[in-house]
Amino acid sequence: MQIGIVGLPNVGKTTLFNALTRGHAKVERYPFTTIEPNIGVVEVPDERLAKLKELIEASEVTPTTIKFLDIAGLVEGASKGQGLGNRFLAKIREVEAIVHIVRCFPDPNIAHITPDLPGQRPLPPGQSPSWGGAQAGGLNPIKDIEIINLELALADLEIIEKRREKIKKDPEAKEELRLLEKVGESLKQGELPELNEKEREVLKEYHLLSLKPVLYVANLGEEEEVPEDLKKYNAIGICAQLESEMQELPEEERAQFRAELGIGEIGLEKLIRESYRLLRLITFFTLERKKLRAWTLEGGRNVREAAGRIHSDMEKGFIKAEVINYSDLIQIGSLSQAREKGLLKIEGKDYRVAEGDIITIKFHLTR
Ligand SMILES: Nc1nc2c(ncn2[C@@H]2O[C@H](COP(=O)(O)OP(=O)(O)OP(=O)(O)O)[C@@H](O)[C@H]2O)c(=O)[nH]1
Ligand SMILES: [Mg+2]
């Protein structure tokens, strides 16, 4: 599972990335600090792993991970080549989901790159209008979100246009052409098209950014709360700076620090959990020779697709799967008893994987 972090320049993308990955990627007061994308892997906390480990006497436990990709800030006109972000839009085409970070911290020392806010400084000669509107401290989260989403939509429209040109004379591609037109029309209206499963499948190969699930994250100052108008985006609030500073502390001190500041929930765990919920992700487990492992899957996927998460050979050569849910296993107390009682179910490729399923894939090698 890969999640791309997007947002305007200087909004705290890398700060959040560092907090998530305990990394030390470069963070500066100035926009366009990140040029080459930062990539980091985060373990997903899951209490069930410890319980399962004990129950099945696992020798090795591997939590599931999410890969985060932190790219250069996007600016107005990015899809047309402004700024640096456009070069890296391609990088986030491959991700499964997007974390869209929005600046909500007021700090007059950190430029906020957003165009046409009242009172902005005039452009210095030779500067591109897309980021010349740097205005210190001003906040306008909704406008910021709209700028980014427009750029994502424009970048998608370009892909759709290219594809349409290519297939417009192909009599066999009529349906696809109609679908592309429908999607294009919606995006032009600033809306998301309503798509059925089949249509989504057809569109998958274009990796359209606008169709990816998005988690909006308000990067708050220490005193702020998520602004009212961001609630319609289901935004969650996090103080990236504080979270990243806290990563530097030893574990014991971190808890104390939190208590002192009155921050109850661990912000990063909240972010990961919310990502799961909003992106409708589920966790399933595998157990192979006492090696327990957790995996991430989009909700609604079938067990053959789950097999593909583990290895493409398993998906290709899928025969069947043996499945028991975590809650059933915990209740019954052991795998052998579960087997005796017939609670280990044999499922075919169309079985829809449920949250907490423990799965053993039977497959043959197709090569
Ligand atoms: N006050 C405050 N400053 C923050 C917060 N998060 C980030 N910053 C500061 O904002 C500046 C930009 O942070 P970065 O993490 O580099 O931002 P970015 O979005 O990765 O920027 P680009 O890579 O240039 O697009 C740095 O000076 C950070 O210390 C925050 O929550 N509060
Ligand atoms: Mg950065």
XYZ file of C-alpha atoms and ligand atoms in Angstrom:
400
model
C 0.000 0.000 0.000
C 1.413 3.335 -1.028
C 0.138 6.733 -0.011
C 1.291 9.925 -1.661
C 1.483 13.151 0.316
C 0.389 16.143 -1.725
C -0.204 19.800 -1.005
C 0.994 23.281 -1.778
C 4.684 24.033 -1.188
C 5.763 24.740 2.373
C 2.672 23.366 4.082
C 4.519 20.746 6.119
C 4.439 17.685 3.853
C 7.997 16.680 4.642
C 7.529 17.516 8.311
C 4.616 15.087 8.404
C 6.573 12.552 6.377
C 9.436 12.730 8.875
C 7.050 12.347 11.761
C 5.481 9.289 10.167
C 8.690 7.612 9.129
C 10.953 8.897 11.896
C 12.952 10.272 9.046
C 15.197 13.251 8.640
C 14.349 14.447 5.179
C 15.139 18.068 4.559
C 12.667 20.593 5.955
C 13.148 24.318 5.340
C 11.359 27.547 5.905
C 11.304 28.070 2.161
C 9.059 26.602 -0.483
C 10.352 23.982 -2.924
C 12.608 22.318 -0.402
C 11.664 18.862 -1.529
C 12.759 18.191 -5.050
C 13.450 14.497 -5.339
C 10.628 12.561 -3.693
C 11.165 11.111 -0.214
C 10.056 7.540 0.243
C 9.557 5.902 3.617
C 7.883 2.871 5.091
C 5.742 2.922 8.230
C 4.620 -0.029 10.307
C 0.911 -0.086 11.061
C 0.275 -0.539 14.782
C -2.105 -3.450 15.439
C -2.832 -4.905 18.856
C -4.153 -8.126 17.385
C -0.663 -9.162 16.316
C 0.519 -9.645 19.874
C -2.558 -11.752 20.705
C -2.168 -13.862 17.599
C 1.512 -14.316 18.239
C 0.786 -15.813 21.608
C -2.055 -17.965 20.396
C -0.263 -19.553 17.487
C 3.181 -19.352 19.003
C 4.532 -17.451 16.052
C 8.298 -17.169 15.861
C 8.267 -14.047 13.771
C 5.784 -11.193 13.483
C 5.708 -8.718 10.641
C 3.246 -5.850 10.864
C 1.770 -4.510 7.693
C 3.345 -1.382 6.334
C 2.310 1.666 4.441
C 4.734 3.318 2.122
C 4.602 7.103 2.123
C 5.780 9.196 -0.750
C 6.521 12.845 -0.107
C 6.768 14.867 -3.278
C 7.514 18.449 -4.221
C 4.770 20.971 -3.543
C 2.216 21.526 -6.260
C 1.332 25.029 -7.344
C -1.311 26.592 -9.519
C -0.358 25.688 -13.056
C 1.541 22.557 -11.983
C -0.264 20.477 -14.551
C 0.973 22.920 -17.200
C 4.536 22.733 -15.985
C 4.692 25.409 -13.303
C 6.823 24.777 -10.258
C 8.379 21.403 -9.668
C 5.452 19.332 -8.555
C 4.271 18.516 -12.046
C 7.418 16.536 -12.704
C 6.483 14.349 -9.807
C 2.780 14.068 -10.399
C 3.687 10.951 -12.324
C 5.176 9.507 -9.157
C 1.890 9.731 -7.344
C -0.042 8.143 -10.174
C 1.100 4.794 -8.868
C -0.050 5.313 -5.284
C -3.268 3.784 -4.001
C -4.314 6.783 -1.965
C -3.504 10.401 -1.304
C -2.939 12.315 1.897
C -3.700 15.913 1.069
C -2.116 18.176 3.620
C -3.487 21.666 4.113
C -1.798 24.454 5.966
C -3.766 25.575 9.007
C -0.895 26.795 11.167
C -0.381 30.518 11.322
C 3.284 31.435 11.241
C 4.322 34.758 9.754
C 7.829 33.462 9.134
C 6.777 30.743 6.781
C 5.629 31.734 3.331
C 2.269 30.469 2.252
C 2.277 29.911 -1.458
C -1.144 30.728 -2.651
C -2.243 33.037 -5.418
C -4.551 36.024 -5.361
C -5.103 36.494 -1.694
C -5.974 40.044 -0.829
C -2.975 42.052 0.262
C -0.383 39.791 -1.293
C 2.977 41.205 -2.191
C 3.523 42.202 -5.837
C 5.513 39.754 -7.903
C 9.250 40.355 -8.049
C 10.384 40.707 -11.665
C 10.849 37.423 -13.459
C 8.998 35.355 -10.920
C 6.300 33.050 -12.087
C 2.825 34.080 -11.012
C 2.137 30.594 -9.747
C 4.261 30.996 -6.720
C 5.057 34.656 -6.707
C 2.000 35.210 -4.577
C 3.867 34.056 -1.531
C 2.155 35.609 1.389
C 3.444 35.191 4.855
C 1.150 33.495 7.263
C -2.173 33.997 5.487
C -4.442 30.994 5.729
C -7.056 29.897 3.286
C -7.403 26.146 3.509
C -10.429 25.742 1.255
C -8.845 27.759 -1.509
C -5.639 25.752 -1.080
C -7.516 22.497 -1.429
C -9.282 23.747 -4.519
C -5.996 24.743 -6.140
C -4.485 21.327 -5.627
C -7.583 19.439 -6.686
C -7.864 21.546 -9.800
C -4.281 20.715 -10.714
C -4.895 17.033 -10.186
C -8.016 17.227 -12.345
C -6.204 19.151 -15.084
C -3.395 16.628 -15.127
C -6.004 13.879 -15.463
C -7.837 15.717 -18.226
C -4.640 15.808 -20.193
C -4.300 12.053 -19.931
C -7.932 11.573 -20.865
C -7.558 13.876 -23.880
C -4.490 12.017 -25.131
C -6.217 8.690 -24.822
C -9.345 9.974 -26.544
C -7.310 11.205 -29.485
C -5.711 7.821 -29.768
C -8.834 5.707 -29.717
C -11.437 7.980 -31.226
C -11.390 6.224 -34.592
C -11.245 2.733 -33.172
C -14.709 1.168 -33.569
C -13.942 -1.303 -30.808
C -13.190 1.399 -28.277
C -16.571 3.123 -28.426
C -17.503 2.226 -24.896
C -14.187 3.337 -23.485
C -14.453 6.571 -25.422
C -17.866 7.254 -23.944
C -16.547 6.528 -20.481
C -13.587 8.869 -20.938
C -15.942 11.586 -22.118
C -18.129 11.127 -19.091
C -15.170 11.325 -16.719
C -13.738 14.309 -18.575
C -17.030 16.183 -18.378
C -17.316 15.645 -14.640
C -13.760 16.715 -13.950
C -14.303 19.855 -16.013
C -17.274 20.658 -13.787
C -15.067 20.172 -10.772
C -16.943 17.037 -9.804
C -16.143 13.384 -9.498
C -17.912 11.046 -11.907
C -20.160 8.327 -10.576
C -18.658 5.055 -11.663
C -19.629 1.457 -11.375
C -17.144 -1.285 -10.650
C -16.632 -2.195 -14.272
C -15.950 1.402 -15.237
C -13.462 1.725 -12.412
C -11.726 -1.367 -13.688
C -11.436 0.101 -17.199
C -10.088 3.365 -15.816
C -7.600 1.710 -13.500
C -4.801 1.648 -16.014
C -4.878 5.437 -16.398
C -4.070 5.929 -12.720
C -6.231 9.028 -12.580
C -5.295 11.145 -9.589
C -8.780 12.540 -9.083
C -10.238 9.090 -8.594
C -7.900 8.117 -5.796
C -9.256 8.164 -2.275
C -8.088 11.216 -0.355
C -7.508 11.821 3.314
C -7.418 15.530 4.096
C -5.064 16.471 6.898
C -5.164 19.901 8.480
C -1.663 20.775 9.629
C -2.498 22.713 12.771
C -0.551 25.046 14.960
C -0.283 24.089 18.600
C -3.301 26.184 19.529
C -5.541 25.503 16.553
C -8.421 23.177 15.901
C -9.606 21.881 12.547
C -11.400 24.833 10.909
C -15.160 24.450 10.624
C -15.179 24.713 6.831
C -12.755 21.798 6.521
C -15.188 19.465 8.203
C -17.024 18.829 4.970
C -13.782 17.292 3.731
C -13.675 15.049 6.794
C -10.270 16.511 7.498
C -8.360 15.273 10.481
C -6.132 17.596 12.450
C -2.523 16.973 13.244
C 0.331 19.137 14.387
C 3.062 17.881 12.098
C 5.806 19.916 13.686
C 5.036 18.715 17.183
C 4.676 15.136 16.025
C 7.990 15.222 14.245
C 9.725 16.793 17.247
C 8.223 14.145 19.458
C 9.697 11.393 17.333
C 13.091 12.584 18.450
C 12.305 11.895 22.099
C 12.811 8.544 23.800
C 9.603 6.534 24.100
C 9.049 7.193 27.846
C 9.482 10.919 27.461
C 7.100 11.012 24.559
C 4.200 9.849 26.721
C 5.091 12.379 29.389
C 5.350 15.154 26.838
C 1.937 14.260 25.486
C 0.430 14.312 28.932
C 1.963 17.707 29.654
C 0.645 19.148 26.423
C -2.715 17.542 26.944
C -2.607 15.692 23.621
C -4.573 12.560 24.236
C -4.424 10.430 21.183
C -1.256 9.792 19.351
C -1.627 11.915 16.241
C 0.202 9.614 13.912
C -1.679 6.531 14.985
C -4.846 8.490 14.464
C -3.692 9.389 10.991
C -2.925 5.796 10.105
C -6.187 4.550 11.585
C -8.180 7.248 9.801
C -6.384 6.431 6.562
C -7.612 2.883 6.974
C -11.153 3.941 7.682
C -11.531 6.600 5.038
C -9.700 4.641 2.408
C -11.714 1.564 3.367
C -8.608 -0.483 3.951
C -8.625 -3.718 5.829
C -5.948 -5.889 7.366
C -5.641 -9.588 6.763
C -3.107 -11.998 8.211
C -1.042 -14.873 6.910
C 0.707 -17.570 8.826
C 3.411 -19.538 7.165
C 5.736 -21.799 9.115
C 5.133 -19.873 12.327
C 5.697 -16.586 10.584
C 2.805 -14.278 11.272
C 2.308 -11.376 8.970
C -0.239 -8.610 8.525
C -1.175 -7.211 5.103
C -3.181 -4.261 3.868
C -5.953 -4.591 1.318
C -8.637 -2.325 -0.088
C -12.018 -3.320 1.329
C -14.206 -5.295 -1.064
C -11.341 -7.112 -2.744
C -11.525 -10.840 -3.266
C -9.164 -13.412 -1.881
C -7.398 -13.887 -5.201
C -6.504 -10.193 -5.204
C -5.362 -10.590 -1.614
C -3.077 -13.378 -2.785
C -1.633 -10.953 -5.313
C -0.702 -8.644 -2.450
C 1.543 -11.398 -1.125
C 3.011 -12.484 -4.432
C 1.927 -12.156 -8.052
C 2.552 -15.904 -8.537
C -0.016 -16.634 -5.863
C -2.595 -14.569 -7.687
C -1.809 -16.138 -11.067
C -1.798 -19.695 -9.812
C -4.540 -19.270 -7.220
C -6.433 -22.467 -6.397
C -8.237 -21.848 -3.125
C -7.824 -20.333 0.290
C -8.285 -21.515 3.828
C -9.842 -18.762 5.926
C -10.667 -18.112 9.541
C -11.473 -14.754 11.049
C -9.395 -13.359 13.898
C -12.377 -13.054 16.237
C -13.412 -16.694 15.646
C -9.903 -17.919 16.226
C -9.503 -15.932 19.425
C -12.814 -17.261 20.660
C -12.006 -20.876 19.952
C -8.477 -20.554 21.273
C -6.391 -22.618 18.878
C -5.964 -23.408 15.218
C -6.271 -27.154 15.681
C -9.578 -26.792 17.508
C -10.817 -24.423 14.850
C -9.952 -27.027 12.229
C -11.702 -29.768 14.176
C -14.844 -27.685 14.505
C -14.832 -26.898 10.806
C -14.241 -23.203 11.358
C -11.435 -23.086 8.853
C -13.355 -22.453 5.664
C -12.251 -23.310 2.165
C -12.980 -20.363 -0.113
C -12.762 -19.856 -3.868
C -11.301 -16.871 -5.687
C -14.423 -14.725 -5.395
C -14.535 -14.803 -1.620
C -14.557 -11.238 -0.308
C -11.828 -10.812 2.285
C -13.084 -9.517 5.656
C -11.272 -7.391 8.216
C -9.085 -9.651 10.346
C -9.228 -12.751 8.144
C -6.372 -15.172 8.570
C -5.715 -16.642 5.179
C -3.679 -19.495 3.777
C -3.432 -19.471 0.000
C -3.143 -22.684 -2.009
C -1.687 -22.086 -5.418
C 0.361 -23.714 -8.152
C 3.260 -22.165 -9.978
C 2.201 -21.194 -13.468
C 5.640 -20.752 -14.941
N 4.608 26.588 12.982
C 4.591 25.448 12.295
N 5.452 25.281 11.322
C 5.422 24.147 10.611
C 4.492 23.117 10.866
N 4.712 22.111 9.986
C 5.727 22.508 9.221
N 6.180 23.745 9.588
C 7.290 24.519 9.026
O 6.962 24.857 7.690
C 8.135 24.884 6.884
C 7.936 23.996 5.690
O 7.855 22.647 6.112
P 8.154 21.435 5.127
O 7.810 20.199 5.862
O 9.490 21.550 4.526
O 7.041 21.731 4.036
P 6.801 20.996 2.626
O 5.342 21.026 2.387
O 7.483 19.691 2.600
O 7.516 22.030 1.664
P 8.080 21.785 0.157
O 8.883 20.544 0.157
O 8.915 22.975 -0.066
O 6.883 21.747 -0.707
C 9.277 24.434 7.799
O 9.930 25.574 8.261
C 8.552 23.711 8.915
O 9.298 23.738 10.114
C 3.576 23.304 11.940
O 2.745 22.435 12.248
N 3.664 24.495 12.610
Mg 8.931 18.972 1.403
